[in-house]
CSV table of C-alpha atoms and ligand atoms in Angstrom, one decimal:
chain,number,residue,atom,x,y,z
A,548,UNK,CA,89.7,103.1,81.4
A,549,UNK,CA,88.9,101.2,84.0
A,550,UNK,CA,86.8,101.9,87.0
A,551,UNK,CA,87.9,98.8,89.7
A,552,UNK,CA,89.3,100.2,92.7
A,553,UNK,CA,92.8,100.2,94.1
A,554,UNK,CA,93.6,97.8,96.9
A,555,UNK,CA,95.9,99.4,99.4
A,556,UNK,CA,97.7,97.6,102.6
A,557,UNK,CA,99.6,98.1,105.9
A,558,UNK,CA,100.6,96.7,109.0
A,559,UNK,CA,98.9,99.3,110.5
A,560,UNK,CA,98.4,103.2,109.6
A,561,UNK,CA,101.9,104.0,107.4
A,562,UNK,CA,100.3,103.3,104.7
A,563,UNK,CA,97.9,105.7,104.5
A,564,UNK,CA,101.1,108.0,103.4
A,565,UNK,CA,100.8,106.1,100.1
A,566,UNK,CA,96.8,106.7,100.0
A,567,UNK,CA,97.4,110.2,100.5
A,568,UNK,CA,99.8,110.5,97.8
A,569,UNK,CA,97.6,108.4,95.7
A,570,UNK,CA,94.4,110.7,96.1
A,571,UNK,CA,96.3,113.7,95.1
A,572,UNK,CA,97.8,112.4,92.0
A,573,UNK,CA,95.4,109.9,90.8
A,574,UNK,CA,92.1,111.4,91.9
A,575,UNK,CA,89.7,110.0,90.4
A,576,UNK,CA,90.6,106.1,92.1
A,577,UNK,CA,88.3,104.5,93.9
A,578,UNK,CA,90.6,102.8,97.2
A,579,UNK,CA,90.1,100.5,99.6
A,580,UNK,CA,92.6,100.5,102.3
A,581,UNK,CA,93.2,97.9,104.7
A,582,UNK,CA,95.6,98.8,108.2
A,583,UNK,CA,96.0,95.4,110.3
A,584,UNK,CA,96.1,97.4,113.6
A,585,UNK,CA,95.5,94.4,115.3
A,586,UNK,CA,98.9,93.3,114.6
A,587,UNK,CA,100.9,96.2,114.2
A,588,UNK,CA,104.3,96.3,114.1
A,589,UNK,CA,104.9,93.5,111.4
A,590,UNK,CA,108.7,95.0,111.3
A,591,UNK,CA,109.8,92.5,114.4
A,592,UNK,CA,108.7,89.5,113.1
A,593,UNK,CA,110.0,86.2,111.4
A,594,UNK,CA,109.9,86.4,107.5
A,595,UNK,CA,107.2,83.3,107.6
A,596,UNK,CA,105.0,85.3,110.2
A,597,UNK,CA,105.2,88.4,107.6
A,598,UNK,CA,103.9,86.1,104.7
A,599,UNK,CA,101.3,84.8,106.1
A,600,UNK,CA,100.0,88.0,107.6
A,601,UNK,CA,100.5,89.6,104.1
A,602,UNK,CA,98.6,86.6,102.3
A,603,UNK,CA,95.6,87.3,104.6
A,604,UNK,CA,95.9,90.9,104.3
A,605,UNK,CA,95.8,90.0,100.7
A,606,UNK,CA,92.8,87.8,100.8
A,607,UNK,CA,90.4,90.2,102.8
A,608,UNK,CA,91.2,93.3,99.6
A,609,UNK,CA,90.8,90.1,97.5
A,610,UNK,CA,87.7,89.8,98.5
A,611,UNK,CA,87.2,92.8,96.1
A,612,UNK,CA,86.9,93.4,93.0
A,613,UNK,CA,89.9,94.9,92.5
A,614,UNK,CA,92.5,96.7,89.5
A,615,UNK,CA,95.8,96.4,91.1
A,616,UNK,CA,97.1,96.3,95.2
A,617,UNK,CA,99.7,98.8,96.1
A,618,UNK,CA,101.3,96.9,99.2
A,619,UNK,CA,102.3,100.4,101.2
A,620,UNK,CA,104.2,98.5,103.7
A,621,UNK,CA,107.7,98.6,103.4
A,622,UNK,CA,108.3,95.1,105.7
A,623,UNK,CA,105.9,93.2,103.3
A,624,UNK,CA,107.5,94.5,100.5
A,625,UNK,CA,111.0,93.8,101.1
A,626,UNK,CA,109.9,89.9,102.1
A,627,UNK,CA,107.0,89.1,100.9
A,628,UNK,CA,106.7,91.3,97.1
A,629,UNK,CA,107.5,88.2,94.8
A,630,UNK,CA,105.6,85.7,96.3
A,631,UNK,CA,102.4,88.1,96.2
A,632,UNK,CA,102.6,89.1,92.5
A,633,UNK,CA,103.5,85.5,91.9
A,634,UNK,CA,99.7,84.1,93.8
A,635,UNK,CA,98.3,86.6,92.2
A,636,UNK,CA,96.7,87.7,89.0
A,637,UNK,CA,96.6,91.7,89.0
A,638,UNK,CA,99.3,93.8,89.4
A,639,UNK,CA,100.8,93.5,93.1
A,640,UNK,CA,103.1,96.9,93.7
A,641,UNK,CA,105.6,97.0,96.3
A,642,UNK,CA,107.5,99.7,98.0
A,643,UNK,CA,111.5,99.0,97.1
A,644,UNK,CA,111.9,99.4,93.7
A,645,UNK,CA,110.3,102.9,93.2
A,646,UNK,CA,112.1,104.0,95.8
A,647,UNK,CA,115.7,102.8,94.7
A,648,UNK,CA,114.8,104.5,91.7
A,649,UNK,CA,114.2,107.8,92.9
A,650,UNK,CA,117.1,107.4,95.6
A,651,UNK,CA,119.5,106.7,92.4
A,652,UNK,CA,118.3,109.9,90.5
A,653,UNK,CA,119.0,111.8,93.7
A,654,UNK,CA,122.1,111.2,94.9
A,655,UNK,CA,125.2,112.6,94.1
A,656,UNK,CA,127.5,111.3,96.0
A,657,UNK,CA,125.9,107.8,95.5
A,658,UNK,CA,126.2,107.6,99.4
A,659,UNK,CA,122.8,106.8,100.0
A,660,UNK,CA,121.4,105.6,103.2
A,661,UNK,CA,117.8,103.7,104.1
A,662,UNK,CA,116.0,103.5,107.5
A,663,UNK,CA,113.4,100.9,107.5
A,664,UNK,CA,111.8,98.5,110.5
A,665,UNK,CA,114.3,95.5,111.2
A,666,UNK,CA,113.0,92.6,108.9
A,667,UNK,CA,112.7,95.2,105.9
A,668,UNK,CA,117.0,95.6,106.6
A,669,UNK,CA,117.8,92.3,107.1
A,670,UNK,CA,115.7,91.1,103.8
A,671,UNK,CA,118.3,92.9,101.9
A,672,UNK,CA,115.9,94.0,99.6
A,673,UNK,CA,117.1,96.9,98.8
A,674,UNK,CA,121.1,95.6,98.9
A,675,UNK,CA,119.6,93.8,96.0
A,676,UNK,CA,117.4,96.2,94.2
A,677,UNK,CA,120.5,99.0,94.1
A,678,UNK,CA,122.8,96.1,92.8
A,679,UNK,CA,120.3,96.2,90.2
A,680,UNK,CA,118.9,99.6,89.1
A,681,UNK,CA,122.4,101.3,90.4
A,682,UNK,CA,125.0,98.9,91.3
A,683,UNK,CA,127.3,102.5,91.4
A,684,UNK,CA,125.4,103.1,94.8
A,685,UNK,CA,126.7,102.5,98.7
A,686,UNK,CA,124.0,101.5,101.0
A,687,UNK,CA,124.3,102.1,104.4
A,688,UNK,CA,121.3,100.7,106.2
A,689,UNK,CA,119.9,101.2,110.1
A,690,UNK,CA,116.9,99.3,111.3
A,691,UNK,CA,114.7,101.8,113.8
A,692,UNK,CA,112.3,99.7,115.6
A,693,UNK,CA,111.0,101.8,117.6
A,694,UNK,CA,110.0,104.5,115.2
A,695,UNK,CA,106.6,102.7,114.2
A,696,UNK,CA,105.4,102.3,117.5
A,697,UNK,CA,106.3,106.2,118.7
A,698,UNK,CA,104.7,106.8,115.2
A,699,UNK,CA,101.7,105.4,115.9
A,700,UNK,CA,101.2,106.5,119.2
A,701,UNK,CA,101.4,110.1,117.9
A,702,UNK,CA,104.7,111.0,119.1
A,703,UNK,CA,106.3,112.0,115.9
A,704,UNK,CA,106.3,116.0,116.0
A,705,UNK,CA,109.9,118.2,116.7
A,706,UNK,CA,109.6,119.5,120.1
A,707,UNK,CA,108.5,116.0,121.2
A,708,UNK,CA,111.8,114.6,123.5
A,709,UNK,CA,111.2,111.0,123.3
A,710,UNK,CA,111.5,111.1,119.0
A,711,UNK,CA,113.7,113.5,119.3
A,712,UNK,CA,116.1,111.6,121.0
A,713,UNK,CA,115.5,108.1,119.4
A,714,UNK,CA,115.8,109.8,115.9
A,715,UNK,CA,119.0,111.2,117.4
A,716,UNK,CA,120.8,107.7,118.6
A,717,UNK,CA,119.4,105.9,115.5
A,718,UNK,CA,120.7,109.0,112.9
A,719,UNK,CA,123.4,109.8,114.1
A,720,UNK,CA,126.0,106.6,112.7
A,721,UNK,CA,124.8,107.3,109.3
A,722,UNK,CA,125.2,111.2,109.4
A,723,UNK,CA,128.8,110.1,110.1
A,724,UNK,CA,129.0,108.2,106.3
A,725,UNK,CA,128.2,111.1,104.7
A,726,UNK,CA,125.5,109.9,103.0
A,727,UNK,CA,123.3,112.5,101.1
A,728,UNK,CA,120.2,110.6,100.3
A,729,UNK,CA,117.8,108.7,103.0
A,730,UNK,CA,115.5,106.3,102.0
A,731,UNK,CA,112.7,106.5,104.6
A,732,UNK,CA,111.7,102.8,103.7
A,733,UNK,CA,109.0,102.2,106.1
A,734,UNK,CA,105.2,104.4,105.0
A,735,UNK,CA,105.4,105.4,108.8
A,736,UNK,CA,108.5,107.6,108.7
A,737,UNK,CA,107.2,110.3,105.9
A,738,UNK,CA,105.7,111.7,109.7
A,739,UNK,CA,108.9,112.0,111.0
A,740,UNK,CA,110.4,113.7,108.1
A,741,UNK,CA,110.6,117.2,110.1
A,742,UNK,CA,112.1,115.3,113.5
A,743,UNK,CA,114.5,113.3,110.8
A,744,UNK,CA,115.3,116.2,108.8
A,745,UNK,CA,116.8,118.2,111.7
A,746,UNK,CA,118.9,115.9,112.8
A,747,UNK,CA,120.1,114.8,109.0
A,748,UNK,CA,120.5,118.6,107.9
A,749,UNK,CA,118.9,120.1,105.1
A,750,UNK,CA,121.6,119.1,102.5
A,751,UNK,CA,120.2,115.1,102.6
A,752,UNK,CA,117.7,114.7,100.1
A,753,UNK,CA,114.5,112.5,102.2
A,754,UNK,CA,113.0,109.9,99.6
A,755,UNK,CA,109.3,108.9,100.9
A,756,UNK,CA,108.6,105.3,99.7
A,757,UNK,CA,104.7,105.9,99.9
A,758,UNK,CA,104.9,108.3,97.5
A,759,UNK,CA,107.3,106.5,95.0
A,760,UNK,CA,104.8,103.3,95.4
A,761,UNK,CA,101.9,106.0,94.8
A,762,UNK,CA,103.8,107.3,91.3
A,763,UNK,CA,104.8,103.9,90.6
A,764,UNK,CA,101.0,102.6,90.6
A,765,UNK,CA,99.9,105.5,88.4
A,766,UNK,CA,102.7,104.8,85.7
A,767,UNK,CA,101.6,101.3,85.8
A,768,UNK,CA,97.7,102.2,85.7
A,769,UNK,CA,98.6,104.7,82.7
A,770,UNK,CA,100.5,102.1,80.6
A,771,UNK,CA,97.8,99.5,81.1
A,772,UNK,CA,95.0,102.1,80.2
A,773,UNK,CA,93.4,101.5,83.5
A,774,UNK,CA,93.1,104.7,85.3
A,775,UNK,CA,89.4,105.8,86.1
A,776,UNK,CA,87.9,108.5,85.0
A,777,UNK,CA,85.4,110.4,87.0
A,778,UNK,CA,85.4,113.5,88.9
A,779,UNK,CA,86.0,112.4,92.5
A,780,UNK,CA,87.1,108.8,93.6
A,781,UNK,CA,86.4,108.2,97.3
A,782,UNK,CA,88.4,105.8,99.3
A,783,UNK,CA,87.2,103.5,102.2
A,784,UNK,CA,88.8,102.0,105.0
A,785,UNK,CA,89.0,98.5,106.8
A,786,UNK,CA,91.0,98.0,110.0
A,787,UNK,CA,91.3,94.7,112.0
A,788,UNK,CA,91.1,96.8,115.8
A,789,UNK,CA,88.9,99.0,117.2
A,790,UNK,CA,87.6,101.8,114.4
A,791,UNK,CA,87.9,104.8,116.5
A,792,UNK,CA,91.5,104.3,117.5
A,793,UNK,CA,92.3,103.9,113.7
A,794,UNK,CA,90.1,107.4,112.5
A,795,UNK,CA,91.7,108.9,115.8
A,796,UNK,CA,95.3,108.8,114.1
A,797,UNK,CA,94.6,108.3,110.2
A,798,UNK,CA,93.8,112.1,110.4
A,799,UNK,CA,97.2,112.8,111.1
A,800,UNK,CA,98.7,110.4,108.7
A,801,UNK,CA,95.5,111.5,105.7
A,802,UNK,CA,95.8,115.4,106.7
A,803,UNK,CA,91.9,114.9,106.2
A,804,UNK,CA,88.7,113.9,108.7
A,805,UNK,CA,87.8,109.9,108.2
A,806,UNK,CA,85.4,110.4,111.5
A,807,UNK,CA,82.8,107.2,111.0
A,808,UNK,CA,84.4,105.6,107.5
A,809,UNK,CA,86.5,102.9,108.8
A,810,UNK,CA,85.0,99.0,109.5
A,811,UNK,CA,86.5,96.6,111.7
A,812,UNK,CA,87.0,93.6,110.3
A,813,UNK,CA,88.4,90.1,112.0
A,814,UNK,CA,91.1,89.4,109.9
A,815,UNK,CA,91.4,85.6,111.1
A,816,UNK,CA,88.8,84.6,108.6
A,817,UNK,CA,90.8,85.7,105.6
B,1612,DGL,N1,104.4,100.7,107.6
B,1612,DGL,C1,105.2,99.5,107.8
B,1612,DGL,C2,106.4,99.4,107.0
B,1612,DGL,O1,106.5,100.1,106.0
B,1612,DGL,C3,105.3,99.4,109.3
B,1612,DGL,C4,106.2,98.5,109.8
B,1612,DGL,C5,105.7,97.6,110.9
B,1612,DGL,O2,104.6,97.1,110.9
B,1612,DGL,O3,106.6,97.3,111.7
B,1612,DGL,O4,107.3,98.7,107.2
């Protein structure tokens, strides 16, 4: 047993996909979650810019006392994962692996294809991780850049024109390979599942890496012996912009009220 909390990260509000899938399968954790709205979107930047927003982002749940950090942002995971676990001495889960996993158990066809923010493809993390948990499997990738920002403004419902017709352009080259699995690698497109799934059809299988990272923490927690045990966990949440705007949307990402929970923090001193 043990009763440290989980650190959690993002760019911004994806990752609260991951804490939502965390407090419904593992809940009795304590999590602190940290969204660098501030910043937001991470996916356009340079790999360096990525680490050293990561590291900070790292420092500030660091400042903790914490069991293990799920990093629920696919663009730090897919450049950033080794060099985090490497600086540091708990267990530092990432995004890619869990979700490779699940795609390979999925597919039949092993046509699988990912849709992730624009450093996340061109890491070619996930080129690597399939060529080694299922070398069998063809990747076809598509960076969406502007999903996160629609995303986080809100616009992510069917009906709504704009996603609909971005998800549509974007979509539409892999629906032509056939594929029959999509990895939605970024923790802001489990939102757009319903506007993604229309367009894909209901026969391709939609693998939501929050959630894999979420199973992956609780199989590492379990063989460790570190899950908590009591009857409720709670979670509580940092954000480096203005409080409100975060609580406004992280209902919609949570499904659940987080009306005066959040802190602003400036993430410069970290
Ligand atoms: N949730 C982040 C990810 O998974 C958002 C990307 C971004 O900040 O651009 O990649």
């Amino acid at each position: 047993m043990n009763q440290q909390p989980i650190g959690v990260f993002d760019s911004g509000l994806g990752g609260l996909t991951a804490v939502r899938q965390l407090r419904r399968i593992m809940p009795s954790e304590n999590i602190i979650y940290f969204g660098d709205t501030s910043r937001v979107p991470y996916g356009n930047r340079s790999r360096e810019t990525i680490l050293k927003y990561a590291r900070q982002d790292m420092r500030f749940l660091r400042s903790f006392d914490l069991k293990a950090v799920v990093i629920a942002c696919g663009t730090v995971s897919s450049n950033c994962l080794e060099q985090l676990q490497a600086e540091n001495d708990i267990p530092v889960i990432g995004v890619v692996a869990p979700a490779v996993q699940r795609a390979a158990a999925l597919t039949r066809s092993g046509r699988v294809g990912l849709v992730a923010t624009r450093a996340s493809v061109r890491s070619g993390a996930y080129e690597r991780a399939f060529r080694t948990l299922a070398p069998a499997v063809r990747l076809f990738s598509r960076a969406c850049p502007l999903f996160v920002p629609l995303v986080e403004e809100g616009r992510c419902r069917p009906g709504d024109a704009v996603i609909e017709q971005v998800a549509e352009e974007y979509l539409s080259e892999l629906k032509a390979r056939e594929i029959d699995t999509l990895v939605l690698g970024c923790t802001h497109y489990p939102l757009l599942a319903e506007v993604i799934g229309q367009v894909m059809g209901p026969e391709v299988a939609l693998v939501d890496v929050g959630a894999e990272s979420a199973r992956a923490a609780r199989t590492l927690l379990t063989e460790r012996d570190a899950l908590a045990e009591r009857p409720e966990g709670a979670a509580s949440f940092y954000t480096s912009d203005r409080a409100e705007d975060f609580e406004r949307l992280a209902s919609l990402f949570l499904r659940e009220d987080v009306t005066n929970q959040t802190r602003e923090i400036d993430i410069s001193h970290y």
